[in-house]
PDB file of C-alpha atoms in Angstrom:
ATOM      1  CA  UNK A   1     -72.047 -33.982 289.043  1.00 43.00           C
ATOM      2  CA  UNK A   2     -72.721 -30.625 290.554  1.00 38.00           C
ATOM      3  CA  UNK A   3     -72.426 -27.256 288.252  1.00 37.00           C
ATOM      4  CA  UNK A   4     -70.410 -24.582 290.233  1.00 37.00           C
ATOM      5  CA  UNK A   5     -70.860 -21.236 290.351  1.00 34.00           C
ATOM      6  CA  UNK A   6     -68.748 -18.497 289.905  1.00 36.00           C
ATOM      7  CA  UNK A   7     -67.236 -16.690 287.679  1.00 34.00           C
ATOM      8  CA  UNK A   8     -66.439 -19.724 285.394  1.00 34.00           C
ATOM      9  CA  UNK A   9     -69.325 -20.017 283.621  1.00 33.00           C
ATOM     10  CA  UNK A  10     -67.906 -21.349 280.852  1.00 32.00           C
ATOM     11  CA  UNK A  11     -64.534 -23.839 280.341  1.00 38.00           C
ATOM     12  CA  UNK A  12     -61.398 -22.105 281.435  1.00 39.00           C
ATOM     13  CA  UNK A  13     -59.112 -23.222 278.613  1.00 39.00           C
ATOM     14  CA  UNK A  14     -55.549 -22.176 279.521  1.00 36.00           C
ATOM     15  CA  UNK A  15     -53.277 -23.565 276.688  1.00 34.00           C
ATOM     16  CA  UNK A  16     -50.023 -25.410 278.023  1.00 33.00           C
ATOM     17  CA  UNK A  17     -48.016 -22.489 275.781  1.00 31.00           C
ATOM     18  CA  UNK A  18     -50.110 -20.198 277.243  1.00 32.00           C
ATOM     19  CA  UNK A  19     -48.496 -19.861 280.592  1.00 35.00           C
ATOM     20  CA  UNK A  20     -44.812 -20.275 281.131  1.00 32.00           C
ATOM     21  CA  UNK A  21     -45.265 -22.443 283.993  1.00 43.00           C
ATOM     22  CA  UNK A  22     -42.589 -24.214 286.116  1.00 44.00           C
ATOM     23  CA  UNK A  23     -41.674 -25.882 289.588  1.00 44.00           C
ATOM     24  CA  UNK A  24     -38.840 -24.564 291.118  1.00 45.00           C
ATOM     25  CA  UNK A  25     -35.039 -26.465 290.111  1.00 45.00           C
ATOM     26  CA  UNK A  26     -32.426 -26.931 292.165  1.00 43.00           C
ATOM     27  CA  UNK A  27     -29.284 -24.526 291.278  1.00 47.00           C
ATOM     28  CA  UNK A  28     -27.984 -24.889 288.233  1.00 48.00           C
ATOM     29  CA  UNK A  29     -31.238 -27.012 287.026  1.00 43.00           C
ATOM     30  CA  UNK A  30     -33.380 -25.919 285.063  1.00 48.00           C
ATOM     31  CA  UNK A  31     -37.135 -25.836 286.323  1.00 61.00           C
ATOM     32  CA  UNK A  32     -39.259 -28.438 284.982  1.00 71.00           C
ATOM     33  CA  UNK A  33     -42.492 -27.133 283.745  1.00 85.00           C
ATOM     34  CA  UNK A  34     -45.607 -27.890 284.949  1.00 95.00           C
ATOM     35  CA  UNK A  35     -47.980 -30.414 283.547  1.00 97.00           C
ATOM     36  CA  UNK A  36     -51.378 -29.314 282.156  1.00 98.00           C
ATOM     37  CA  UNK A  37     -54.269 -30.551 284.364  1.00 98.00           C
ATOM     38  CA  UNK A  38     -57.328 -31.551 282.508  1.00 98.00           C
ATOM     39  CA  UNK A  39     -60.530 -31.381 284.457  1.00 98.00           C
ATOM     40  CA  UNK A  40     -63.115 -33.468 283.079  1.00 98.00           C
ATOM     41  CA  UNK A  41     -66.345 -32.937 284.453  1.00 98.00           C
ATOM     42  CA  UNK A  42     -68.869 -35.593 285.158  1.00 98.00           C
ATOM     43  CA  UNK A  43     -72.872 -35.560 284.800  1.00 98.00           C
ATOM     44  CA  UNK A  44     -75.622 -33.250 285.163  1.00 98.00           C
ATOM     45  CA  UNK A  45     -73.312 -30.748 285.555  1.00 96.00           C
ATOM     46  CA  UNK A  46     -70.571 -28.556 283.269  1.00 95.00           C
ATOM     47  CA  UNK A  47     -66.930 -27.120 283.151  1.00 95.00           C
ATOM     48  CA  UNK A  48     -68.157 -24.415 285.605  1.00 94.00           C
ATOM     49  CA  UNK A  49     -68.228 -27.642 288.306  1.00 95.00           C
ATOM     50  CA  UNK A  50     -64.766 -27.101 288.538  1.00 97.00           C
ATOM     51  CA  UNK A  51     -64.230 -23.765 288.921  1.00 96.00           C
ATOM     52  CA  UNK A  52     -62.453 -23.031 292.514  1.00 97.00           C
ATOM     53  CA  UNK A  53     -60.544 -25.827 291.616  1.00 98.00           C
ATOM     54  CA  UNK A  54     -59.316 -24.225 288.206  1.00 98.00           C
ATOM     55  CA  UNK A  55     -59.066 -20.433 289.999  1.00 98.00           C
ATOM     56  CA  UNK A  56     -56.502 -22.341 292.340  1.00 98.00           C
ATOM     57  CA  UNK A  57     -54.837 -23.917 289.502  1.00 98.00           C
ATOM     58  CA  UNK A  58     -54.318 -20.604 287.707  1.00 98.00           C
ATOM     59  CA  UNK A  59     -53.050 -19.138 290.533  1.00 98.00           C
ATOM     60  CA  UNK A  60     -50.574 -21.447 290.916  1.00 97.00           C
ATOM     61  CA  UNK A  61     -49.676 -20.736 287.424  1.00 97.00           C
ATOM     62  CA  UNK A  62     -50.468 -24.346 286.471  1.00 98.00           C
ATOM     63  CA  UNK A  63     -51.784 -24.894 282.573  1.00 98.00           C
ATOM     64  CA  UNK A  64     -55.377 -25.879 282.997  1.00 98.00           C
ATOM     65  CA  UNK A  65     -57.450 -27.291 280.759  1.00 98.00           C
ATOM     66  CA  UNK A  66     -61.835 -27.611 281.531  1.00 98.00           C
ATOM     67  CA  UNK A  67     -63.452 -29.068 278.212  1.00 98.00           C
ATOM     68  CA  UNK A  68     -67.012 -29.256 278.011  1.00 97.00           C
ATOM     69  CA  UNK A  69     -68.403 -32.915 277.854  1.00 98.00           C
ATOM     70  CA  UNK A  70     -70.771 -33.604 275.478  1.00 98.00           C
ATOM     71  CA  UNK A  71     -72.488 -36.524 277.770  1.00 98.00           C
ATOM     72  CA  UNK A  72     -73.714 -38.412 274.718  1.00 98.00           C
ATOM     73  CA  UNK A  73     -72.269 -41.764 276.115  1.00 98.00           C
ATOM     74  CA  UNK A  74     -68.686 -43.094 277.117  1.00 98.00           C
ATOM     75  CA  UNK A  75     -67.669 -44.325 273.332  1.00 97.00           C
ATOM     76  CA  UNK A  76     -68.972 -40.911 272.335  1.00 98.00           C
ATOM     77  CA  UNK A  77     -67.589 -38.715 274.922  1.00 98.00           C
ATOM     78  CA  UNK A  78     -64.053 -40.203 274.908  1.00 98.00           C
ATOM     79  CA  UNK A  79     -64.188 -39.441 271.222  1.00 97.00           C
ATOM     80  CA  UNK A  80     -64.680 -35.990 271.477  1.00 97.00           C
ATOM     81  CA  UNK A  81     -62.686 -35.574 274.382  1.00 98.00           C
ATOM     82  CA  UNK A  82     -59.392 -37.320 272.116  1.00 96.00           C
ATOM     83  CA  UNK A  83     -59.405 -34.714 270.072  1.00 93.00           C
ATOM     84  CA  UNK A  84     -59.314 -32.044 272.477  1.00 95.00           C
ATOM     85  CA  UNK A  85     -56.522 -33.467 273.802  1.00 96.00           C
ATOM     86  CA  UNK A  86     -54.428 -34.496 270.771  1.00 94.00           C
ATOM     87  CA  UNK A  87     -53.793 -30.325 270.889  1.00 93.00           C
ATOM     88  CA  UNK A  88     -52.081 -30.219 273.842  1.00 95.00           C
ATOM     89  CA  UNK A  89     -48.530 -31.180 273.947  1.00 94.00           C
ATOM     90  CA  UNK A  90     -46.247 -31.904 276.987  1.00 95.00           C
ATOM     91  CA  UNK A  91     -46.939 -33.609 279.879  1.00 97.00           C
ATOM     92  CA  UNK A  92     -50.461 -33.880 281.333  1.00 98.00           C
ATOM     93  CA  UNK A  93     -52.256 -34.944 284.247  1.00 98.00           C
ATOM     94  CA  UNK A  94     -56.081 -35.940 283.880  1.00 98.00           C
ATOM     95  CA  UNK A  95     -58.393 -35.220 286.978  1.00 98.00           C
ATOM     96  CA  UNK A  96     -61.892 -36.974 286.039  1.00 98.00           C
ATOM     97  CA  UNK A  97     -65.301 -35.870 288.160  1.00 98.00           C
ATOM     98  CA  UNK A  98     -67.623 -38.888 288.945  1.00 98.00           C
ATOM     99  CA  UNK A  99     -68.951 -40.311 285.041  1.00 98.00           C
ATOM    100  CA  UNK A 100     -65.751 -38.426 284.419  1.00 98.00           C
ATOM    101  CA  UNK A 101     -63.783 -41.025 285.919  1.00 98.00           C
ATOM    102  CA  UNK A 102     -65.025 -43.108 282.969  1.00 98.00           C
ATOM    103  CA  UNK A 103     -63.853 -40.912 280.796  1.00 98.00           C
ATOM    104  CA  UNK A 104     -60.389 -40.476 281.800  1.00 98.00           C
ATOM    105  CA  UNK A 105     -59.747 -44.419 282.165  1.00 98.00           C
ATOM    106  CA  UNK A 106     -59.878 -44.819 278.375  1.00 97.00           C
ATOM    107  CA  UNK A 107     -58.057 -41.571 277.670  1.00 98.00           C
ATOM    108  CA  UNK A 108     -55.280 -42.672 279.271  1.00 97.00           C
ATOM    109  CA  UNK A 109     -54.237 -45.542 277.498  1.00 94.00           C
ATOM    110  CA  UNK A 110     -54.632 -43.205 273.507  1.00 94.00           C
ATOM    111  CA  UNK A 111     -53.678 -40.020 274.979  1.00 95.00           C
ATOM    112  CA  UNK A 112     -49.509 -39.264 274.964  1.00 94.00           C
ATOM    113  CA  UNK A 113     -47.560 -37.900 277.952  1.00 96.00           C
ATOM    114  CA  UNK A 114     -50.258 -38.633 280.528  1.00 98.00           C
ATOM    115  CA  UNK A 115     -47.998 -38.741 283.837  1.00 97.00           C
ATOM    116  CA  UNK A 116     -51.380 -39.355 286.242  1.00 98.00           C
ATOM    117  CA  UNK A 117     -54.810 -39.994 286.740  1.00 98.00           C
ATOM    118  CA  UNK A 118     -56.390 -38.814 289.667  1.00 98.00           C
ATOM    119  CA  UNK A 119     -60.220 -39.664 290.687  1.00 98.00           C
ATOM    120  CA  UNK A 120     -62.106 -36.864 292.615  1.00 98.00           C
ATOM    121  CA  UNK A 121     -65.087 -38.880 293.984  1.00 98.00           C
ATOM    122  CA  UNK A 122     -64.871 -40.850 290.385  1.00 98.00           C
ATOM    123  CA  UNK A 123     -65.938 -44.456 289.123  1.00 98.00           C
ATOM    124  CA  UNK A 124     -62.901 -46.174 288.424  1.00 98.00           C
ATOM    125  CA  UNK A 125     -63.810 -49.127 286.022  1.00 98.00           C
ATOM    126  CA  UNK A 126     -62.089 -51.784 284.657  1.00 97.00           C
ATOM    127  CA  UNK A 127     -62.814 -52.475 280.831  1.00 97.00           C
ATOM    128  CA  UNK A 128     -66.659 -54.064 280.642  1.00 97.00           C
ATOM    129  CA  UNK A 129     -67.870 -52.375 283.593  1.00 98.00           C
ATOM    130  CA  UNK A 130     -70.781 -50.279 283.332  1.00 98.00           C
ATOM    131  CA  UNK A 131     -71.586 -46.997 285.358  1.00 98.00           C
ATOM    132  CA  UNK A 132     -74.796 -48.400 286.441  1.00 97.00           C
ATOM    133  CA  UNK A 133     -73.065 -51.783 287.155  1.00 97.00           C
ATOM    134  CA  UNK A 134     -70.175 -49.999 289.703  1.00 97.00           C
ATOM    135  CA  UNK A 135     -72.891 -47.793 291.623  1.00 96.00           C
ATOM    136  CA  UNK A 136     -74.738 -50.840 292.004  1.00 96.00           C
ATOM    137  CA  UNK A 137     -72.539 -53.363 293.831  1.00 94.00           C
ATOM    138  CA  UNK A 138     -72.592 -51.307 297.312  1.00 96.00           C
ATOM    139  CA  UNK A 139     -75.629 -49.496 298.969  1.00 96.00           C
ATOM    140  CA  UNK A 140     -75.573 -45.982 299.471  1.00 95.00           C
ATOM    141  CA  UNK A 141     -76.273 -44.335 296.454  1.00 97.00           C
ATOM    142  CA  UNK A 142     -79.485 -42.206 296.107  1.00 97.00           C
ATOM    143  CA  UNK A 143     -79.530 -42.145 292.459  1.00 96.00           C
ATOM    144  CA  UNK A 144     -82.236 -43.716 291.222  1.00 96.00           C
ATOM    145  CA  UNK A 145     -85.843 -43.375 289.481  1.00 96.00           C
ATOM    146  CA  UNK A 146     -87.551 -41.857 292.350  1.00 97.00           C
ATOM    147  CA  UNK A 147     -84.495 -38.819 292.423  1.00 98.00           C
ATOM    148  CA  UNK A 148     -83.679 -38.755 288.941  1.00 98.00           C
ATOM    149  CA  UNK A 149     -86.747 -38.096 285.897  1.00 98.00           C
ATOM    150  CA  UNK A 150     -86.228 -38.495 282.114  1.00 98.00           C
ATOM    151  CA  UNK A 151     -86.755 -36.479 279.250  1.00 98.00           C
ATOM    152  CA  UNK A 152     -86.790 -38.514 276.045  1.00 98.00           C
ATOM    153  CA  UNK A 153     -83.238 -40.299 276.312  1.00 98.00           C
ATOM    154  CA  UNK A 154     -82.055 -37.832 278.358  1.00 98.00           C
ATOM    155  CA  UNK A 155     -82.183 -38.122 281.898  1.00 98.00           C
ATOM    156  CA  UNK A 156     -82.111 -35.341 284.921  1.00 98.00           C
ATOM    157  CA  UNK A 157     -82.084 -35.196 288.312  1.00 98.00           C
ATOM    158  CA  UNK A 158     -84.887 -33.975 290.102  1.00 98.00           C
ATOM    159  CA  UNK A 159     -84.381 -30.377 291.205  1.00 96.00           C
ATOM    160  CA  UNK A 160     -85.839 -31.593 294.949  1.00 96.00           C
ATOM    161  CA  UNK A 161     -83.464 -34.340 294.732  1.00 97.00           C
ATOM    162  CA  UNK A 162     -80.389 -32.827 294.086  1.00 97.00           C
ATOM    163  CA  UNK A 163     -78.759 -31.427 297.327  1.00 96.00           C
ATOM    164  CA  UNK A 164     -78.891 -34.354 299.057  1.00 96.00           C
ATOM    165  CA  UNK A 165     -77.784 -36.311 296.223  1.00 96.00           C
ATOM    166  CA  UNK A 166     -74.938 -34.065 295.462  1.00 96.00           C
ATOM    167  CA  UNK A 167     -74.227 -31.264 297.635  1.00 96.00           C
ATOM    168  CA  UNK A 168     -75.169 -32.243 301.214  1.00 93.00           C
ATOM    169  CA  UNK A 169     -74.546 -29.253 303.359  1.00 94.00           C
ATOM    170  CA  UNK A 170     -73.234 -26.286 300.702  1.00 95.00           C
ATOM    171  CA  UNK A 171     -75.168 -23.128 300.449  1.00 95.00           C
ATOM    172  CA  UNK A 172     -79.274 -24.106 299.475  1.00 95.00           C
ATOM    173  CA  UNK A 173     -79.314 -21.095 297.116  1.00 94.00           C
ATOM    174  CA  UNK A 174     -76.249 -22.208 295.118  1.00 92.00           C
ATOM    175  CA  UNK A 175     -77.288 -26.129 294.816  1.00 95.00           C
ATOM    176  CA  UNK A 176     -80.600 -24.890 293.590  1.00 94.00           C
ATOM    177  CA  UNK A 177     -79.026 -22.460 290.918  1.00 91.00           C
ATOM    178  CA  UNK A 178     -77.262 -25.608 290.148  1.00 92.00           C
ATOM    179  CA  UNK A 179     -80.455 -28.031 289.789  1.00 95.00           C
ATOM    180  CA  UNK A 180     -81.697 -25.576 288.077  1.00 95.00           C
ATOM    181  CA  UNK A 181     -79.371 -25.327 285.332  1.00 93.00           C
ATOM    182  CA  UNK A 182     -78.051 -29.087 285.322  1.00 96.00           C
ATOM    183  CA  UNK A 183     -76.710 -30.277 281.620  1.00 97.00           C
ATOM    184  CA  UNK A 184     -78.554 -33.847 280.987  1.00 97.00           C
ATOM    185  CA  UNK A 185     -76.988 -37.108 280.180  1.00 98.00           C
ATOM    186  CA  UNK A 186     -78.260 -39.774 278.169  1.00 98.00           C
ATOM    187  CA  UNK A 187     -79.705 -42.479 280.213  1.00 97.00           C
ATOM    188  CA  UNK A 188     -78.202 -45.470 278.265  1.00 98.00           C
ATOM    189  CA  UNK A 189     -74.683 -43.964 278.901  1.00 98.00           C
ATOM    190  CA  UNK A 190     -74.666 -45.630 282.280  1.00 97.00           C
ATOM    191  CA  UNK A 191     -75.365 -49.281 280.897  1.00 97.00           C
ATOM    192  CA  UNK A 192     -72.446 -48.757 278.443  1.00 98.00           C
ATOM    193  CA  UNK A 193     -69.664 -50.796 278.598  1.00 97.00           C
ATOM    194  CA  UNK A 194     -65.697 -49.476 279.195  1.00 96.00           C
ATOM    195  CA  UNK A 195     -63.509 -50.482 276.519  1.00 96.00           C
ATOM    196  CA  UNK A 196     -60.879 -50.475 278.377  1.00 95.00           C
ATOM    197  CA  UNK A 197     -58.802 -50.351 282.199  1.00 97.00           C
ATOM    198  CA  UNK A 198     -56.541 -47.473 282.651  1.00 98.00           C
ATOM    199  CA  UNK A 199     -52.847 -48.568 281.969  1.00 97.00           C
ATOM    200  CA  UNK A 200     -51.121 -50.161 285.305  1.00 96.00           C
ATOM    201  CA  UNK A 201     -48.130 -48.082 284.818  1.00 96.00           C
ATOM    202  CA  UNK A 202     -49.756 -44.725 285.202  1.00 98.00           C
ATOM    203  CA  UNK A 203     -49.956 -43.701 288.533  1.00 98.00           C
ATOM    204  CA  UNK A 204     -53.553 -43.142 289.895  1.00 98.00           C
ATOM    205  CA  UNK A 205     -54.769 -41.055 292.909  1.00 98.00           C
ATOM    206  CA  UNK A 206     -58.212 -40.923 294.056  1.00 98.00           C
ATOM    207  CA  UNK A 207     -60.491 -38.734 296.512  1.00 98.00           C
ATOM    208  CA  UNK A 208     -63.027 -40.617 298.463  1.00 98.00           C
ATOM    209  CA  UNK A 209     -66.172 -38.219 299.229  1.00 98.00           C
ATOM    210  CA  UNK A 210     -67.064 -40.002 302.642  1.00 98.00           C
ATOM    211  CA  UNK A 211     -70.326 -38.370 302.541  1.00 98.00           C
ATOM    212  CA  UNK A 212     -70.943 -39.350 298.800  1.00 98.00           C
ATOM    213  CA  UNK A 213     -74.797 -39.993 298.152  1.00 98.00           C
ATOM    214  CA  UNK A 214     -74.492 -40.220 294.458  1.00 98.00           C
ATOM    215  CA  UNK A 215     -71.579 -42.633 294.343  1.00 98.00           C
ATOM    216  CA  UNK A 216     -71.913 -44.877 297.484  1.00 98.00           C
ATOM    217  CA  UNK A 217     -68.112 -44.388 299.306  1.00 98.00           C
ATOM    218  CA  UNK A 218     -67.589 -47.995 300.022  1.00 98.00           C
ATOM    219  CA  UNK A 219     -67.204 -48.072 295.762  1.00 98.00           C
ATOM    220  CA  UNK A 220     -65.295 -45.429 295.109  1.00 98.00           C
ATOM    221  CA  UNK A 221     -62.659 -47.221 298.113  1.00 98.00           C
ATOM    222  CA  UNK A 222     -63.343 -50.526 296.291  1.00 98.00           C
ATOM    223  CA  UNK A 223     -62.308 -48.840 292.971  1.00 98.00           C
ATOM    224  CA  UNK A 224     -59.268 -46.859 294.146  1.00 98.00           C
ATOM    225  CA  UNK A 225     -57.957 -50.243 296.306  1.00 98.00           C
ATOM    226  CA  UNK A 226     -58.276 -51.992 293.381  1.00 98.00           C
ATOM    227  CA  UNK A 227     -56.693 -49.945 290.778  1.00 98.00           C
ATOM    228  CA  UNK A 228     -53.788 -49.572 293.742  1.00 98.00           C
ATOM    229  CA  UNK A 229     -54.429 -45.913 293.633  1.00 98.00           C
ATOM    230  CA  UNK A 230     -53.204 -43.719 296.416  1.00 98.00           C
ATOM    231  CA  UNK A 231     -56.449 -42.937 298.526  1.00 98.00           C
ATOM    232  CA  UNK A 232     -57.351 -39.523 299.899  1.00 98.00           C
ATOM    233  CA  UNK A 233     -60.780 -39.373 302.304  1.00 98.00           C
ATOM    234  CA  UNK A 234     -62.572 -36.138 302.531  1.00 98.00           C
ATOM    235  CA  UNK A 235     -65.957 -35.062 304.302  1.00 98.00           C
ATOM    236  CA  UNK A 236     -67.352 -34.027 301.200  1.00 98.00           C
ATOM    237  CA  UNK A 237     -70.673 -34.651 299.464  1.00 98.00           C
ATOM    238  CA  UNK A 238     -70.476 -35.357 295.515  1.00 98.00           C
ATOM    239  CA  UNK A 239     -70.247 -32.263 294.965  1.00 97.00           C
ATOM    240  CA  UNK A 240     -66.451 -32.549 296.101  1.00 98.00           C
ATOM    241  CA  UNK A 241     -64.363 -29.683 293.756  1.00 97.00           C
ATOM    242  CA  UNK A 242     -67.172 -27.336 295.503  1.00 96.00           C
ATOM    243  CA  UNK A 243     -66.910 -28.500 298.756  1.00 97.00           C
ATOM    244  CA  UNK A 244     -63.122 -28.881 299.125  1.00 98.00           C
ATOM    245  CA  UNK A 245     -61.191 -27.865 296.633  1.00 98.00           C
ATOM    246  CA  UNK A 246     -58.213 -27.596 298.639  1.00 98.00           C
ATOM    247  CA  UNK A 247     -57.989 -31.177 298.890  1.00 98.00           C
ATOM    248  CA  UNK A 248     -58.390 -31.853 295.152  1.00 98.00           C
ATOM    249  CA  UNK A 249     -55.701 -28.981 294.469  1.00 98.00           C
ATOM    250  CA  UNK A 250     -53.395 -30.545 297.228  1.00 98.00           C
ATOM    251  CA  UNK A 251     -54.307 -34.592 295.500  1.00 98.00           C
ATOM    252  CA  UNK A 252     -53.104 -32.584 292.495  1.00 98.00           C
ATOM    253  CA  UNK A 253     -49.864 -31.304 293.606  1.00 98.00           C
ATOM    254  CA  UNK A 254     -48.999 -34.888 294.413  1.00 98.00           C
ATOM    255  CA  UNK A 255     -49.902 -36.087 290.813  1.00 98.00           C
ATOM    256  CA  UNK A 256     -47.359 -33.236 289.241  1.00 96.00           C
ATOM    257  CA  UNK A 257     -44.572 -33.676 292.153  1.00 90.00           C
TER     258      UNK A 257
END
C-alpha cells in the first residue's frame, strides 16, 4: 500500500517478447525462458510501489509486467486486470501487494499459464471472504477510522497516519512524498466478497511483513498456513517491496525455479 519512489513513476511494462529472457540449460538443453512476473499493486498506492523490485527484475532480464489498478472494487479490478493479462502469452508468475493479494486469487483460476502465486505481505482469501473481514480476525492492524479519512466513496489514509501504518522506519521524507501522493480506493471494496479461492494446484509463496501495521502478521501467517503456501518472514513494515526487495526478488526466484 505504499507508492515508491524512483524513477518508476509510472508502470514498467516489459512485454514477455520484449526481452529474450532465459535460465541457463544444461548442455545440449535448450534454456527455458523465463516467466513474466506480474506485480500487482495493492491500495493507496500505484505501480511505482514496486519499483526496486521491478529495477531488479529487469536486471535480471526477467519479463516484468506493473499494471496500474484501477481500485474500483475486487469484481471491478479483476476485470480490468483480465484483460491486461489475456495479452501476455507464456508462462507467468503473479506477485500481488496487500488488496493485491485479492486480486491475484481470482486471476489465477481465468488467467492461462499461471505457474505461481506469491503474496508479498498480501490477504490471501478464500472465496466469500472480505478484506475488511481477514484484517479483522487478529489484532494488530492500525487501519481504521481514526488513521484512514474519506472522500465521498473514496477513502485515504491520513497523511499523519501513514508511516506508521505502512512504512515504519524508511526514510520520513520519502513516506511523506508517498502520503502525499497516495491513489484512493473505494471504501466498499473492502466489504466485497471474493468470488473465488486460488486453485490448490498452483503453487503459492508468501512474505510475512513481521512488522506489518496495516495487515496484522498473525493473518497474513494464518492465510499463507492455510493456503499451504511456502512462508518467508521478513522485518519489514507494509511497505515491504520498499523495504526489502531483495527478499521479494529472492521469494521470486523460487516461484520461476
Amino acid at each position: 500500500m505504499r507508492r515508491a519512489l524512483g524513477a518508476l513513476g509510472v508502470a514498467a511494462v516489459v512485454g514477455a517478447g520484449v526481452l529474450t529472457a532465459a535460465t541457463p540449460g544444461a548442455a545440449g538443453v535448450p534454456a527455458r525462458p523465463k516467466p513474466t512476473v506480474v506485480l500487482v499493486h495493492g491500495a493507496f498506492e500505484d505501480a511505482s510501489a514496486w519499483a526496486p523490485v521491478t529495477r531488479r527484475l529487469l536486471a535480471e532480464h526477467y519479463p516484468v509486467l506493473v499494471p496500474a489498478v484501477p481500485l474500483r472494487g475486487v469484481a471491478a479490478d479483476v476485470a480490468s486486470l483480465r484483460g491486461v493479462l489475456d495479452s501476455v502469452p507464456g508462462p507467468k508468475i503473479l506477485v500481488g501487494h496487500s488488496y493485491g493479494g485479492l486480486l491475484i486469487s481470482e486471476l489465477a483460476g481465468t488467467t492461462a499459464d499461471v505457474k505461481a502465486l506469491v503474496y508479498a505481505a498480501a490477504f490471501i482469501p478464500q472465496a466469500g471472504e472480505t478484506a475488511g473481514q481477514l484484517n479483522s480476525q487478529f489484532p494488530g492492524s492500525l487501519l481504521g477510522p481514526s488513521t484512514t479519512h474519506a472522500v465521498g466513496p473514496e477513502l485515504f489514509v491520513n497523511q499523519a497516519s501513514y508511516p506508521a501504518l505502512f512504512a515504519a522506519g524508511l526514510p520520513p521524507l520519502d513516506t511523506a512524498v508517498a502520503a502525499a501522493g497516495q491513489r484512493p480506493i473505494l471504501a466498499a471494496a473492502f466489504d466485497e466478497q471474493i468470488a473465488s479461492t486460488a486453485p490448490a494446484g498452483i503453487p503459492k509463496y508468501a512474505l510475512v511483513a513481521t512488522r506489518d501495521q496495516a495487515i496484522p502478521p498473525a493473518a497474513e501467517r494464518f492465510e499463507a498456513r492455510r493456503a499451504q503456501a511456502a512462508v518467508t518472514e521478513v522485518d519489514s513494515p507494509h511497505a515491504i517491496a520498499t523495504a526489502a526487495p531483495t527478499a521479494v526478488v529472492d521469494v521470486i526466484h523460487r516461484a520461476s525455479r
